[in-house]
Each structure stands twice: as C-alpha cells, then as structure tokens.
C-alpha cells in the first residue's frame, strides 16, 4: 500500500541563546524555579535579521538537501505556525519566495503546538491521492515576538526555531501509518494570543490585553496529560499495538513534568523518550520536527523503527501520529 514517507528532515535554531540566568535579570524568577517546574535551561531567540519566514526557510532548505531535492521539485508547501510574519499574505508564501519553491502552492495552517502533526496528516492525505507529490511540511515559530517579557508566567517557557520534513509516496512498510487529531474549541481560553484591536470600533473586544500569549498553565497541564494519553491509547489500539512496540517517542516539548507524567501513565521507558526541552524550550509547532531532525541526524532512528509522536496546544488542539521510519 502507498504511504507518505519522509524523504528528509531539517531544522534551524537561531544563534542567540537566552539563558535562565538572563531571565533572572528580567523578571522575578530563578534558574532553579524554571528548571524544576519546566525542565527548561535555555531557549533560542530570533534576531532582527531572522523574521519567521527566514527561520522556516532555513529548516526547509536543510530538509530538501537531506532529501536530495531541489526547491523546484516541491509541489506543496504547508507551514504550521501561530506566530506568522504578517496577517496577510500567508508566511508560507514568503517561505516559498525565500526558498524558490516556484512550482508549489503554499499555505499556512494554525493548530499551535499540534500544527506540525496536522500538517503531516494533511500531506499524507494529498499523497494518498497523488503519490508522486512532494510535500514540504514546516513547523516554525518566533514566539519571542508574541511574549510579554514582563510576564514571568509565560516568558520563561517559549523559544524560537523551525523544523521540517519532505514527504512523498512509496510502496512498502515505511511511512506515516496513521494519526489521530482532535480539537476542543470550548477550551480556547486556556491559551490564546489576541491580534491587534479591530479597526471597526463596534467589533473591538473589551479588555484587550495586548498581542501577547495569555495562559492558564495549571489547567493546560492537566488537560495536556489526559488528552495526549487518550490520543496515544486510541491510536495504538486501532493498530493492535502496545507501548512495547514503540522504538522512540517524540512528545511535544512543553514541560518536562507533562512529559514524565505522560510517560509514566503510558509506561514508556525513559530511554525511549527524546527530550531537547532543556536546550530549546517550547517552540510550539516547531518542537516535534526539530526533535525528529535531531534524532535522525544523531543516528538514533533505524529503518523500520516505530516512532510515536504526540502533541498538545492552544485550541485546544492535540493528537498522536505513528510513523514507520
Ligand atoms: N518564576 C517564579 N515563579 C513563578 C514563575 C516563574 N517564572 N511563573 C509562575 N510563578 C509562580 C506563580 O505566580 C505562582 O505563584 P503564587 O503561588 O504566589 O500565585 C507559583 O509560581 C506557582 O504557580 P503554578 O502555576 O502553580 O506553577 P506550576 O507548578 O503549575 O507551573 C507552569 C507553572 C510551568 C506554567 C505549568 O503549569 C505548565 O507548564 N503548564 C503547561 C503550560 C504549557 O504547556 N503551555 C504551553 C502549551 S503548548 C502550546 O500550545 C504553545
């Protein structure tokens, strides 16, 4: 049966690293608090020369190079982001221009931290209909541009970066096996970023808090563990698989305590879970593709390995995906 296989991966992290020690100078916090409550030690922050489309394009270029493809070979470019370069046009179109993927059509999707899995799911469905299609899926965020740097509840958590994968159809066992995606818009208020106020005064929202991330961390924490656990269990059960069949788990990198809670509930051994949260913080839609690229380049993935990805974020949007590497 034809499946969408990953031909190459890439990632990009801006050079500038913001440490917990620097954050101690900016808000009332401590390295000890941040590490014990979140597992984060540092995060990368984009500079003025690194607008989102450039960060995304760097990751996309590395994925194309790894796949041995030219930009002109790409038929579709999907960019997952919640920190777009502009409201209009899509950041995907800026990435297209930057990369030179002139034969592709390009668009953005918005599913916060779940964005990359939503993008890969979409790509695999295009590929099922047209197996020779080459789809570049990028998860990219400059969340540093959406943070209130005086708000210690959020400013310690997020980082910038991008990850990407090129997919196309192939016969055989390898590829995207399945994914389970969910949203619950009733819980939107747990994590959101308002845009600029409406130019129509009649439609302005009361009590505008600025274009910054607003978060109810404790409620998100509980939902994250519960919902990812449910998504993973349903996905495995649908394929008559158990956790012992999984070779590597790539969870969304939001908080080490969320990951450990989930790992314990699912009984996943610690050495089967990849963590880069300590170096990257929460990069939202970029978190899973950055992790995937890092494990691929470290040689931790072998042909035939079963990889489980699971994610959770604003929307609420969440899901799980199974990939035979
Ligand atoms: N430094 C020091 N103290 C802090 C900081 C900080 N950076 N941030 C919050 N605190 C304080 C709080 O003000 C609170 O003080 P109070 O008791 O005097 O009111 C105290 O620490 C405890 O706060 P809690 O919210 O109970 O801390 P908790 O242990 O829940 O950890 C955290 C907070 C890290 C935010 C956690 O709830 C979490 O990670 N939640 C999930 C968040 C998340 O994953 N968000 C992203 C989702 S993914 C996406 O879509 C982008």
Coordinates of C-alpha atoms and ligand atoms in Angstrom, one line a residue:
X1 CA 0.0 0.0 0.0
X2 CA 1.3 3.5 -0.8
X3 CA 2.2 5.6 2.2
X4 CA 3.7 9.0 2.7
X5 CA 7.3 8.5 3.6
X6 CA 9.8 11.0 5.0
X7 CA 12.5 11.7 2.4
X8 CA 14.4 14.2 4.5
X9 CA 14.3 16.3 7.6
X10 CA 15.8 19.7 8.6
X11 CA 15.8 22.1 11.5
X12 CA 17.1 25.6 12.4
X13 CA 17.6 27.3 15.7
X14 CA 18.7 31.0 15.9
X15 CA 22.2 31.5 17.2
X16 CA 21.1 33.7 20.1
X17 CA 20.6 31.7 23.3
X18 CA 18.6 33.2 26.2
X19 CA 19.6 31.5 29.4
X20 CA 17.6 31.3 32.7
X21 CA 20.3 33.4 34.3
X22 CA 19.4 36.2 31.9
X23 CA 15.7 35.8 32.6
X24 CA 16.6 36.2 36.3
X25 CA 17.6 39.8 35.4
X26 CA 14.4 40.5 33.6
X27 CA 11.6 39.1 35.8
X28 CA 11.3 37.8 39.4
X29 CA 12.3 34.2 38.7
X30 CA 15.2 31.8 39.3
X31 CA 17.1 29.2 37.3
X32 CA 16.1 26.7 40.0
X33 CA 12.3 27.5 39.6
X34 CA 12.4 27.3 35.8
X35 CA 14.4 24.0 35.8
X36 CA 12.3 22.2 38.4
X37 CA 8.9 23.4 37.2
X38 CA 9.5 23.1 33.5
X39 CA 12.8 21.4 32.7
X40 CA 13.9 24.3 30.5
X41 CA 17.5 25.6 30.8
X42 CA 17.7 27.8 27.7
X43 CA 15.9 28.8 24.6
X44 CA 16.9 30.3 21.2
X45 CA 15.6 33.7 20.2
X46 CA 15.4 35.1 16.7
X47 CA 17.2 38.3 15.9
X48 CA 16.0 41.2 13.8
X49 CA 17.6 39.6 10.8
X50 CA 15.6 36.4 11.3
X51 CA 11.9 37.0 10.6
X52 CA 9.8 33.9 10.7
X53 CA 9.9 33.1 7.0
X54 CA 13.7 33.1 7.1
X55 CA 13.8 30.8 10.1
X56 CA 11.3 28.5 8.4
X57 CA 13.1 28.6 5.1
X58 CA 16.4 27.5 6.7
X59 CA 14.8 24.4 8.1
X60 CA 13.0 23.8 4.8
X61 CA 16.3 24.1 2.8
X62 CA 18.0 21.6 5.1
X63 CA 15.1 19.1 4.7
X64 CA 15.3 19.4 0.9
X65 CA 19.1 19.0 1.0
X66 CA 18.7 15.9 3.2
X67 CA 16.2 14.5 0.7
X68 CA 18.4 15.3 -2.3
X69 CA 15.7 17.5 -3.8
X70 CA 15.7 21.0 -5.4
X71 CA 13.2 23.7 -4.3
X72 CA 11.6 23.4 -7.8
X73 CA 10.7 19.7 -7.0
X74 CA 8.3 20.7 -4.3
X75 CA 4.6 20.6 -5.2
X76 CA 3.1 21.8 -1.9
X77 CA 4.5 23.7 1.0
X78 CA 2.5 23.6 4.3
X79 CA 3.7 25.9 7.0
X80 CA 2.3 25.4 10.6
X81 CA 2.7 28.5 12.7
X82 CA 0.9 30.7 15.3
X83 CA 3.5 33.5 15.0
X84 CA 3.1 34.4 11.4
X85 CA 5.3 37.1 9.7
X86 CA 2.2 39.1 8.7
X87 CA -1.6 38.6 8.9
X88 CA -1.7 38.6 5.1
X89 CA -0.3 37.0 3.0
X90 CA 0.5 33.7 4.5
X91 CA 4.0 33.2 5.8
X92 CA 4.1 30.1 3.6
X93 CA 4.2 32.4 0.6
X94 CA 7.1 34.3 2.0
X95 CA 8.9 31.0 2.6
X96 CA 8.1 30.0 -1.0
X97 CA 9.8 33.1 -2.3
X98 CA 12.8 32.7 0.0
X99 CA 13.3 29.1 -0.9
X100 CA 12.4 29.3 -4.5
X101 CA 9.8 26.5 -4.4
X102 CA 8.3 28.1 -7.5
X103 CA 6.3 25.1 -8.7
X104 CA 4.5 24.6 -5.3
X105 CA 1.3 26.1 -3.9
X106 CA 1.8 27.2 -0.3
X107 CA -0.4 27.9 2.7
X108 CA -0.3 28.3 6.5
X109 CA -2.2 26.2 9.0
X110 CA -2.8 27.2 12.6
X111 CA -3.0 24.5 15.2
X112 CA -0.5 25.8 17.7
X113 CA 1.8 23.1 19.1
X114 CA -0.2 20.5 17.2
X115 CA 0.5 22.3 13.9
X116 CA 3.2 20.0 12.6
X117 CA 1.2 16.8 13.1
X118 CA -1.8 18.5 11.5
X119 CA 0.4 19.4 8.5
X120 CA 1.9 15.9 8.2
X121 CA -1.6 14.4 8.4
X122 CA -2.8 16.7 5.6
X123 CA 0.3 16.0 3.5
X124 CA -0.2 12.2 3.8
X125 CA -3.8 12.6 2.6
X126 CA -2.7 14.6 -0.5
X127 CA -0.1 11.9 -1.1
X128 CA -2.6 9.1 -0.8
X129 CA -4.5 10.8 -3.7
X130 CA -1.4 11.7 -5.7
X131 CA 1.6 9.5 -4.6
X132 CA 4.3 11.3 -6.7
X133 CA 3.6 14.6 -5.0
X134 CA 6.5 16.1 -3.0
X135 CA 5.2 18.0 0.1
X136 CA 7.4 20.1 2.3
X137 CA 5.8 20.5 5.8
X138 CA 7.4 23.1 8.1
X139 CA 6.6 23.9 11.7
X140 CA 8.1 27.3 12.6
X141 CA 7.7 29.8 15.4
X142 CA 9.1 33.1 16.5
X143 CA 7.1 33.1 19.7
X144 CA 9.5 35.6 21.3
X145 CA 7.6 38.2 19.2
X146 CA 4.4 37.3 20.9
X147 CA 5.6 37.2 24.5
X148 CA 5.1 39.9 27.2
X149 CA 8.7 39.9 28.6
X150 CA 7.4 41.2 31.9
X151 CA 5.1 38.2 32.4
X152 CA 7.0 35.5 34.3
X153 CA 4.2 33.0 33.8
X154 CA 4.9 32.8 30.1
X155 CA 8.2 34.4 29.2
X156 CA 10.3 31.6 30.6
X157 CA 8.6 28.9 28.6
X158 CA 8.9 29.6 24.9
X159 CA 11.6 29.6 22.3
X160 CA 12.1 30.2 18.5
X161 CA 13.0 27.8 15.8
X162 CA 11.8 25.6 12.9
X163 CA 11.7 22.0 11.8
X164 CA 10.7 20.5 8.5
X165 CA 10.1 17.3 6.6
X166 CA 9.7 16.4 2.9
X167 CA 7.2 13.7 2.2
X168 CA 6.3 11.7 -0.9
X169 CA 4.5 8.4 -1.7
X170 CA 6.2 5.0 -1.7
X171 CA 5.1 1.4 -1.6
X172 CA 6.0 -0.7 1.4
X173 CA 6.0 -0.8 5.2
X174 CA 7.7 2.5 5.8
X175 CA 5.9 5.8 6.2
X176 CA 3.1 7.5 8.1
X177 CA 0.9 4.7 9.4
X178 CA -1.9 6.8 10.9
X179 CA -2.7 9.8 13.0
X180 CA -5.5 10.8 15.4
X181 CA -6.2 14.6 15.6
X182 CA -8.6 16.4 17.9
X183 CA -9.7 19.9 18.8
X184 CA -11.9 21.3 21.5
X185 CA -12.7 25.0 20.9
X186 CA -14.6 25.2 24.1
X187 CA -11.3 25.4 25.9
X188 CA -9.8 28.2 23.7
X189 CA -9.5 30.5 26.7
X190 CA -6.7 28.3 28.4
X191 CA -4.1 29.6 25.9
X192 CA -4.5 32.4 23.3
X193 CA -2.9 35.4 21.7
X194 CA -5.1 38.3 20.6
X195 CA -4.3 40.1 17.4
X196 CA -4.3 43.9 17.1
X197 CA -7.6 45.6 18.1
X198 CA -10.2 45.6 15.3
X199 CA -10.3 48.8 13.2
X200 CA -14.0 48.6 13.5
X201 CA -14.7 50.1 16.9
X202 CA -18.0 48.3 17.2
X203 CA -16.2 45.0 16.9
X204 CA -13.4 45.7 19.4
X205 CA -13.1 43.2 22.2
X206 CA -13.5 44.5 25.7
X207 CA -10.4 44.5 27.9
X208 CA -7.7 44.0 25.2
X209 CA -4.6 42.6 26.9
X210 CA -2.1 43.3 24.1
X211 CA -0.9 40.9 21.3
X212 CA 0.7 38.6 23.8
X213 CA 0.3 34.9 24.9
X214 CA -2.2 34.5 27.7
X215 CA -2.1 31.2 29.5
X216 CA -3.7 29.2 32.3
X217 CA -0.8 26.9 33.0
X218 CA -2.2 24.7 35.6
X219 CA -5.4 23.8 33.6
X220 CA -3.3 23.3 30.4
X221 CA -1.0 20.9 32.3
X222 CA -3.9 18.7 33.4
X223 CA -5.5 18.6 30.0
X224 CA -2.2 18.0 28.2
X225 CA -1.5 14.8 30.1
X226 CA -5.1 13.5 29.9
X227 CA -5.7 14.3 26.3
X228 CA -2.4 13.0 24.9
X229 CA -2.7 9.8 26.9
X230 CA -6.2 9.2 25.4
X231 CA -5.0 10.0 21.8
X232 CA -2.0 7.7 22.1
X233 CA -4.0 4.8 23.5
X234 CA -6.7 5.1 20.8
X235 CA -4.1 5.2 18.1
X236 CA -2.2 2.2 19.4
X237 CA -5.4 0.2 20.0
X238 CA -6.6 0.9 16.4
X239 CA -3.4 -0.8 15.1
X240 CA -3.3 -3.6 17.7
X241 CA -0.1 -2.2 19.0
X242 CA 1.2 -1.7 22.6
X243 CA 3.7 0.7 24.0
X244 CA 6.4 -2.1 23.9
X245 CA 6.2 -2.0 20.1
X246 CA 7.3 1.7 20.1
X247 CA 11.0 2.3 19.5
X248 CA 11.0 6.0 20.1
X249 CA 8.5 8.6 21.4
X250 CA 8.8 12.2 20.3
X251 CA 6.4 14.2 22.6
X252 CA 5.7 17.9 22.2
X253 CA 8.3 19.7 24.3
X254 CA 6.3 21.9 26.6
X255 CA 7.2 20.9 30.1
X256 CA 9.3 18.0 31.5
X257 CA 6.7 17.3 34.1
X258 CA 4.0 16.9 31.5
X259 CA 6.3 14.5 29.5
X260 CA 7.2 12.5 32.6
X261 CA 3.6 12.3 33.7
X262 CA 2.5 11.0 30.3
X263 CA 5.5 8.7 30.1
X264 CA 4.5 7.1 33.5
X265 CA 0.8 6.8 32.6
X266 CA 1.7 5.1 29.3
X267 CA 4.6 3.1 30.9
X268 CA 7.1 4.2 28.3
X269 CA 10.8 3.6 29.4
X270 CA 12.7 6.8 29.9
X271 CA 15.4 5.9 27.3
X272 CA 12.7 5.7 24.6
X273 CA 11.6 9.4 25.0
X274 CA 13.6 12.1 23.3
X275 CA 14.0 15.4 25.2
X276 CA 15.5 18.7 23.9
X277 CA 13.3 21.0 26.0
X278 CA 16.3 21.8 28.2
X279 CA 18.1 23.5 25.3
X280 CA 15.1 24.7 23.2
X281 CA 12.2 25.5 25.5
X282 CA 8.7 25.2 24.0
X283 CA 8.9 26.0 20.3
X284 CA 5.2 25.1 19.7
X285 CA 4.7 23.8 16.1
X286 CA 8.4 23.5 15.6
X287 CA 9.0 21.3 18.6
X288 CA 8.3 17.9 17.1
X289 CA 10.0 18.4 13.7
X290 CA 13.1 19.9 15.5
X291 CA 13.2 16.8 17.7
X292 CA 12.7 14.5 14.7
X293 CA 15.5 16.1 12.8
X294 CA 17.9 15.9 15.8
X295 CA 17.2 12.2 16.4
X296 CA 17.6 11.5 12.6
X297 CA 20.9 13.3 12.5
X298 CA 22.1 11.7 15.7
X299 CA 21.6 8.3 14.1
X300 CA 19.0 7.3 16.7
X301 CA 16.5 6.2 14.1
X302 CA 16.9 3.0 12.1
X303 CA 14.9 1.8 9.1
X304 CA 11.8 0.0 10.4
X305 CA 11.7 1.8 13.8
X306 CA 8.2 2.6 15.0
X307 CA 8.0 6.3 16.1
X308 CA 5.2 7.7 18.2
X309 CA 4.6 11.4 18.2
X310 CA 2.1 13.2 20.4
X311 CA 1.3 16.8 20.8
X312 CA -0.9 19.3 22.6
X313 CA -1.5 23.0 22.4
X314 CA -3.8 26.0 22.0
X315 CA -7.2 25.4 20.5
X316 CA -7.2 23.2 22.3
X317 CA -5.7 21.0 19.6
X318 CA -3.9 17.7 20.2
X319 CA -3.2 14.4 18.6
X320 CA -0.8 11.5 18.0
X321 CA 0.9 10.0 15.0
X322 CA 2.6 6.7 14.2
X323 CA 5.5 6.6 11.7
X324 CA 7.4 3.6 10.5
X325 CA 10.9 5.2 9.9
Ligands
LIG1 N1 9.3 32.1 38.3 C1 8.9 32.0 39.6 N2 7.6 31.9 40.0 C2 6.7 31.7 39.0 C3 7.0 31.8 37.6 C4 8.4 32.0 37.3 N3 8.8 32.0 36.0 N4 5.9 31.6 36.9 C5 4.9 31.4 37.8 N5 5.4 31.5 39.1 C6 4.7 31.5 40.3 C7 3.2 31.7 40.2 O1 3.0 33.1 40.1 C8 2.6 31.0 41.4 O2 2.8 31.9 42.5 P1 1.7 32.1 43.6 O3 1.5 30.7 44.2 O4 2.2 33.1 44.5 O5 0.5 32.6 42.8 C9 3.6 29.9 41.6 O6 4.8 30.1 40.8 C10 3.1 28.5 41.3 O7 2.4 28.6 40.0 P2 1.8 27.4 39.4 O8 1.0 27.8 38.2 O9 1.1 26.5 40.4 O10 3.1 26.5 38.9 P3 3.1 25.2 38.2 O11 3.8 24.2 39.0 O12 1.7 24.8 37.6 O13 4.0 25.5 36.9 C11 3.8 26.0 34.6 C12 3.6 26.5 36.0 C13 5.2 25.8 34.4 C14 3.3 27.1 33.7 C15 3.0 24.7 34.4 O14 1.7 24.9 34.9 C16 2.9 24.3 32.9 O15 4.0 24.1 32.3 N6 1.7 24.2 32.4 C17 1.6 23.9 31.0 C18 1.9 25.1 30.2 C19 2.1 24.8 28.8 O16 2.4 23.7 28.4 N7 1.9 25.8 27.9 C20 2.1 25.6 26.5 C21 1.1 24.7 25.9 S1 1.6 24.3 24.4 C22 1.2 25.5 23.2 O17 0.2 25.4 22.6 C23 2.1 26.7 23.0

